[in-house]
Amino acid sequence: MNTNSENKDAYPSNLYVGGNSPPANPSGYNGSPLDASKMELEKRLGLYQVFLKIYEHNRGLLDEILQLENASSPSLSGFTPAYVQGVVQGQQAYINTNLVDGKTQRLFQPQRVWVIGRDRRIALPVRDQWMSRRHAAIQYVHNEGFYLLDLNSTNGSFVNGEPVLKRILLQDGDRIRLGSLAISFFFGQTCQTVEAVSPELLTQINGITQPHPAPIADPMFTSILEEEPFLAKAPKNTFTIHRQEAASENPTSPSSLPHLSAAERSEILDRFLSSRQTPVDKN
């Protein structure tokens, strides 16, 4: 068996130097599991470098990418993107959020501090491997607002792409990133009364919300049913009556007679209606 001859057929001599050996694999992959693992590691390293460049030049874009990833995750299919809404009513402060079990909830905390992390015993437990057990906290300060505090987390906390060194006052519409989770923050301090709805529009709305009346029966069909009660309501034991009559009149007949089918009832009704119609004068 001539190995060199086979190699020359697979690799033409004009494609490599010397004509005796094929060129080296540019990817370095020879089919072994070790080489495959090395290639996968290099791909991940390259992806990490890309994200690092995005983070250095445009942190807000990275937050948007992570938010899209959270929204398209199979475990969050049909799930509204994560959010936290700070609410203040008089002396009482609370938050509305869907971070807990993916359901919107109103959470009161007597100390006005809501801790976020992987710990199940805190106010806002989140299953995220990139998040610390006690990653960050949202704190309300009277007459100031809601603050985000980083609790010396491993991967840090970010607001609008900027790292939170100690604490930062949150504004309406801020984008928070903790680990790989992107959170939208909302805060409304003012309450306004909107204008009343016009009477015409209110009438239209009431017409939609009120139950519709039952449909009115055809007067002609109603009169037919009144004149011919057997068309309106069948006896309770119709099947038994027919079977008994058939058995007494003709013992050899089948032991039971079926009810009239829908087509038979329709034919009887058509004949009855045609007998009541007035012929049209052709002249």
Short mmCIF file of C-alpha atoms in Angstrom, two decimals:
data_model
loop_
_atom_site.label_atom_id
_atom_site.label_comp_id
_atom_site.label_asym_id
_atom_site.label_seq_id
_atom_site.Cartn_x
_atom_site.Cartn_y
_atom_site.Cartn_z
CA MET A 1 0.00 0.00 0.00
CA ASN A 2 1.51 3.31 -1.13
CA THR A 3 0.64 5.94 1.43
CA ASN A 4 2.48 8.70 -0.38
CA SER A 5 0.52 7.99 -3.55
CA GLU A 6 -2.80 8.27 -1.69
CA ASN A 7 -1.69 11.50 -0.03
CA LYS A 8 -0.71 12.95 -3.37
CA ASP A 9 -4.14 12.13 -4.77
CA ALA A 10 -5.86 13.78 -1.80
CA TYR A 11 -3.54 16.79 -1.76
CA PRO A 12 -2.27 17.89 -5.19
CA SER A 13 1.46 18.66 -5.29
CA ASN A 14 0.87 22.24 -6.29
CA LEU A 15 -0.93 22.95 -2.98
CA TYR A 16 1.93 22.12 -0.59
CA VAL A 17 5.68 22.35 -0.49
CA GLY A 18 7.86 19.31 -1.21
CA GLY A 19 5.11 17.12 -2.65
CA ASN A 20 5.62 14.45 -0.01
CA SER A 21 3.32 15.48 2.90
CA PRO A 22 -0.02 17.28 3.17
CA PRO A 23 -0.18 20.71 4.79
CA ALA A 24 -0.62 20.98 8.55
CA ASN A 25 -4.17 21.43 9.85
CA PRO A 26 -4.51 25.19 10.33
CA SER A 27 -7.06 24.73 13.17
CA GLY A 28 -4.82 22.29 15.01
CA TYR A 29 -7.72 19.85 15.43
CA ASN A 30 -6.76 16.22 14.89
CA GLY A 31 -10.00 14.62 16.02
CA SER A 32 -9.03 13.83 19.61
CA PRO A 33 -11.26 14.85 22.56
CA LEU A 34 -8.41 16.96 23.95
CA ASP A 35 -8.19 18.99 20.75
CA ALA A 36 -11.99 19.44 20.67
CA SER A 37 -11.94 20.71 24.24
CA LYS A 38 -9.13 23.10 23.35
CA MET A 39 -11.09 24.51 20.41
CA GLU A 40 -14.20 24.99 22.59
CA LEU A 41 -12.08 26.81 25.17
CA GLU A 42 -10.65 29.08 22.48
CA LYS A 43 -14.15 29.88 21.21
CA ARG A 44 -15.32 30.81 24.70
CA LEU A 45 -12.23 32.92 25.23
CA GLY A 46 -12.88 34.73 21.98
CA LEU A 47 -16.51 35.34 22.96
CA TYR A 48 -15.39 36.65 26.34
CA GLN A 49 -13.00 39.09 24.64
CA VAL A 50 -15.82 40.34 22.42
CA PHE A 51 -18.05 40.98 25.43
CA LEU A 52 -15.15 42.65 27.20
CA LYS A 53 -14.72 45.08 24.32
CA ILE A 54 -18.45 45.79 24.27
CA TYR A 55 -18.34 46.40 28.01
CA GLU A 56 -15.41 48.81 27.69
CA HIS A 57 -16.91 50.85 24.85
CA ASN A 58 -20.66 50.56 25.33
CA ARG A 59 -21.88 49.15 28.64
CA GLY A 60 -25.47 50.07 27.90
CA LEU A 61 -25.43 47.87 24.79
CA LEU A 62 -24.24 44.91 26.88
CA ASP A 63 -27.14 45.47 29.28
CA GLU A 64 -29.58 45.42 26.36
CA ILE A 65 -28.06 42.17 25.05
CA LEU A 66 -28.41 40.53 28.47
CA GLN A 67 -31.97 41.78 28.76
CA LEU A 68 -32.86 40.26 25.39
CA GLU A 69 -31.22 37.00 26.48
CA ASN A 70 -33.32 36.95 29.65
CA ALA A 71 -36.50 37.64 27.69
CA SER A 72 -35.80 34.84 25.17
CA SER A 73 -34.79 32.25 27.76
CA PRO A 74 -36.89 29.03 27.54
CA SER A 75 -37.55 29.18 31.29
CA LEU A 76 -38.98 32.68 30.89
CA SER A 77 -41.08 32.09 27.76
CA GLY A 78 -44.15 34.27 27.97
CA PHE A 79 -42.62 36.03 30.95
CA THR A 80 -42.54 39.81 31.26
CA PRO A 81 -39.00 41.25 31.53
CA ALA A 82 -37.90 41.69 35.14
CA TYR A 83 -38.80 44.97 36.80
CA VAL A 84 -38.96 46.72 40.15
CA GLN A 85 -41.32 49.63 40.81
CA GLY A 86 -40.86 51.83 43.83
CA VAL A 87 -44.07 53.23 45.31
CA VAL A 88 -44.55 55.78 48.09
CA GLN A 89 -47.95 56.49 49.63
CA GLY A 90 -47.81 58.94 52.49
CA GLN A 91 -45.40 57.53 55.03
CA GLN A 92 -45.53 54.02 53.57
CA ALA A 93 -43.03 52.77 50.97
CA TYR A 94 -43.14 49.46 49.13
CA ILE A 95 -42.12 47.90 45.83
CA ASN A 96 -44.00 46.10 43.07
CA THR A 97 -41.91 43.47 41.31
CA ASN A 98 -42.06 40.19 39.40
CA LEU A 99 -38.67 38.90 40.56
CA VAL A 100 -40.22 36.41 42.98
CA ASP A 101 -41.55 33.32 41.16
CA GLY A 102 -42.20 35.41 38.05
CA LYS A 103 -45.41 36.86 39.53
CA THR A 104 -46.10 40.52 40.16
CA GLN A 105 -46.28 41.12 43.90
CA ARG A 106 -46.44 44.08 46.28
CA LEU A 107 -43.74 43.70 48.93
CA PHE A 108 -43.67 45.64 52.19
CA GLN A 109 -40.56 45.67 54.35
CA PRO A 110 -40.66 47.35 57.78
CA GLN A 111 -37.02 48.54 57.49
CA ARG A 112 -37.54 49.63 53.88
CA VAL A 113 -34.69 47.42 52.68
CA TRP A 114 -35.17 44.73 50.01
CA VAL A 115 -32.14 42.43 49.55
CA ILE A 116 -31.57 40.72 46.17
CA GLY A 117 -29.49 37.56 45.66
CA ARG A 118 -29.45 33.78 45.50
CA ASP A 119 -30.25 33.30 49.19
CA ARG A 120 -33.80 31.97 49.52
CA ARG A 121 -34.26 33.62 52.92
CA ILE A 122 -34.01 37.21 51.64
CA ALA A 123 -36.75 39.44 50.26
CA LEU A 124 -35.94 38.95 46.57
CA PRO A 125 -34.40 35.52 45.92
CA VAL A 126 -33.23 35.09 42.31
CA ARG A 127 -31.84 31.94 40.71
CA ASP A 128 -28.80 33.27 38.87
CA GLN A 129 -25.42 31.55 39.00
CA TRP A 130 -23.61 34.86 38.37
CA MET A 131 -25.27 36.51 41.35
CA SER A 132 -23.95 36.43 44.93
CA ARG A 133 -26.02 35.06 47.79
CA ARG A 134 -26.60 38.61 49.02
CA HIS A 135 -25.75 40.56 45.93
CA ALA A 136 -27.39 43.97 46.33
CA ALA A 137 -30.17 45.80 48.13
CA ILE A 138 -32.78 48.43 47.36
CA GLN A 139 -33.29 50.89 50.20
CA TYR A 140 -35.83 53.67 50.53
CA VAL A 141 -34.75 56.83 52.34
CA HIS A 142 -37.50 59.23 53.37
CA ASN A 143 -37.70 62.40 51.27
CA GLU A 144 -34.85 61.13 49.07
CA GLY A 145 -35.96 58.06 47.16
CA PHE A 146 -34.88 54.51 46.40
CA TYR A 147 -31.18 53.62 46.42
CA LEU A 148 -29.36 50.61 45.00
CA LEU A 149 -26.50 49.34 47.17
CA ASP A 150 -23.93 46.73 46.17
CA LEU A 151 -23.20 44.31 49.04
CA ASN A 152 -19.61 43.51 48.05
CA SER A 153 -20.83 41.13 45.35
CA THR A 154 -18.41 39.08 43.28
CA ASN A 155 -19.55 40.28 39.86
CA GLY A 156 -20.69 43.75 40.87
CA SER A 157 -23.86 45.78 40.36
CA PHE A 158 -24.47 48.19 37.50
CA VAL A 159 -26.94 50.97 36.75
CA ASN A 160 -27.17 52.10 33.13
CA GLY A 161 -23.84 50.36 32.52
CA GLU A 162 -22.00 52.17 35.32
CA PRO A 163 -20.68 50.18 38.30
CA VAL A 164 -22.21 50.87 41.70
CA LEU A 165 -19.32 51.44 44.10
CA LYS A 166 -21.36 52.07 47.24
CA ARG A 167 -24.87 53.21 46.51
CA ILE A 168 -26.68 55.17 43.81
CA LEU A 169 -30.03 56.97 43.79
CA LEU A 170 -32.32 55.24 41.33
CA GLN A 171 -34.26 57.24 38.77
CA ASP A 172 -37.39 56.33 36.86
CA GLY A 173 -36.42 54.22 33.84
CA ASP A 174 -32.98 53.12 35.13
CA ARG A 175 -31.61 49.78 33.95
CA ILE A 176 -30.07 47.64 36.65
CA ARG A 177 -27.82 44.65 35.99
CA LEU A 178 -27.04 42.13 38.73
CA GLY A 179 -25.09 39.11 37.53
CA SER A 180 -26.69 38.19 34.21
CA LEU A 181 -30.10 39.56 35.17
CA ALA A 182 -31.28 42.88 33.71
CA ILE A 183 -33.93 44.74 35.72
CA SER A 184 -35.92 47.82 34.78
CA PHE A 185 -36.66 50.26 37.60
CA PHE A 186 -39.70 52.52 37.69
CA PHE A 187 -40.61 55.19 40.21
CA GLY A 188 -43.54 57.57 40.14
CA GLN A 189 -43.68 60.31 42.73
CA THR A 190 -46.64 62.29 41.42
CA CYS A 191 -50.33 61.43 41.26
CA GLN A 192 -52.66 63.19 38.85
CA THR A 193 -56.38 63.03 38.15
CA VAL A 194 -57.16 62.65 34.46
CA GLU A 195 -60.14 64.18 32.68
CA ALA A 196 -63.56 62.54 32.82
CA VAL A 197 -64.68 60.34 29.95
CA SER A 198 -67.21 61.94 27.59
CA PRO A 199 -70.84 60.76 27.91
CA GLU A 200 -70.80 59.41 24.34
CA LEU A 201 -67.72 57.28 24.97
CA LEU A 202 -69.05 56.16 28.36
CA THR A 203 -72.29 55.03 26.69
CA GLN A 204 -70.26 53.03 24.17
CA ILE A 205 -68.20 51.42 26.93
CA ASN A 206 -71.27 50.54 28.97
CA GLY A 207 -72.86 49.01 25.88
CA ILE A 208 -69.87 46.71 25.48
CA THR A 209 -69.64 45.67 29.13
CA GLN A 210 -73.38 45.11 29.70
CA PRO A 211 -74.81 41.66 28.84
CA HIS A 212 -76.53 41.43 25.47
CA PRO A 213 -80.30 40.70 25.42
CA ALA A 214 -81.51 37.31 24.29
CA PRO A 215 -82.25 37.05 20.53
CA ILE A 216 -85.88 37.67 19.52
CA ALA A 217 -87.61 34.64 18.05
CA ASP A 218 -89.09 34.77 14.52
CA PRO A 219 -92.84 35.66 14.94
CA MET A 220 -93.82 33.35 12.06
CA PHE A 221 -91.96 30.39 13.49
CA THR A 222 -93.38 31.13 16.95
CA SER A 223 -96.94 31.02 15.61
CA ILE A 224 -96.21 27.68 13.94
CA LEU A 225 -94.99 26.21 17.22
CA GLU A 226 -98.09 27.51 19.00
CA GLU A 227 -100.42 25.93 16.44
CA GLU A 228 -98.45 22.68 16.28
CA PRO A 229 -97.21 21.90 19.80
CA PHE A 230 -95.70 18.59 18.69
CA LEU A 231 -93.04 20.57 16.76
CA ALA A 232 -92.11 22.59 19.82
CA LYS A 233 -91.77 19.90 22.44
CA ALA A 234 -91.62 16.16 22.20
CA PRO A 235 -93.17 13.93 24.89
CA LYS A 236 -90.78 12.84 27.60
CA ASN A 237 -91.20 9.14 26.76
CA THR A 238 -91.49 9.43 22.99
CA PHE A 239 -89.17 6.52 22.40
CA THR A 240 -91.12 4.25 24.75
CA ILE A 241 -94.49 5.27 23.26
CA HIS A 242 -93.36 4.55 19.70
CA ARG A 243 -91.93 1.19 20.72
CA GLN A 244 -95.15 0.17 22.47
CA GLU A 245 -97.35 1.25 19.55
CA ALA A 246 -95.15 -0.56 17.05
CA ALA A 247 -95.18 -3.72 19.14
CA SER A 248 -99.02 -3.72 19.43
CA GLU A 249 -99.75 -2.95 15.76
CA ASN A 250 -97.09 -5.07 14.15
CA PRO A 251 -95.37 -7.71 16.28
CA THR A 252 -92.94 -8.49 13.49
CA SER A 253 -91.72 -4.90 13.30
CA PRO A 254 -88.40 -3.93 14.91
CA SER A 255 -88.46 -3.73 18.67
CA SER A 256 -87.79 0.01 18.61
CA LEU A 257 -88.36 2.97 16.33
CA PRO A 258 -85.68 5.66 16.15
CA HIS A 259 -86.44 9.30 16.75
CA LEU A 260 -86.87 11.54 13.75
CA SER A 261 -83.54 12.73 12.44
CA ALA A 262 -82.74 16.39 11.89
CA ALA A 263 -83.26 15.96 8.13
CA GLU A 264 -86.68 14.36 8.66
CA ARG A 265 -87.79 17.10 11.02
CA SER A 266 -86.62 19.70 8.53
CA GLU A 267 -88.57 18.01 5.72
CA ILE A 268 -91.77 17.94 7.80
CA LEU A 269 -91.37 21.61 8.67
CA ASP A 270 -90.73 22.53 5.02
CA ARG A 271 -93.90 20.73 3.94
CA PHE A 272 -95.90 22.49 6.62
CA LEU A 273 -94.58 25.89 5.64
CA SER A 274 -95.17 25.31 1.93
CA SER A 275 -98.81 24.44 2.63
CA ARG A 276 -99.27 27.82 4.38
CA GLN A 277 -97.64 29.96 1.67
CA THR A 278 -99.80 31.94 -0.76
CA PRO A 279 -99.11 31.22 -4.43
CA VAL A 280 -97.49 34.11 -6.28
CA ASP A 281 -99.58 35.49 -9.16
CA LYS A 282 -97.53 35.07 -12.30
CA ASN A 283 -99.66 37.55 -14.30
#
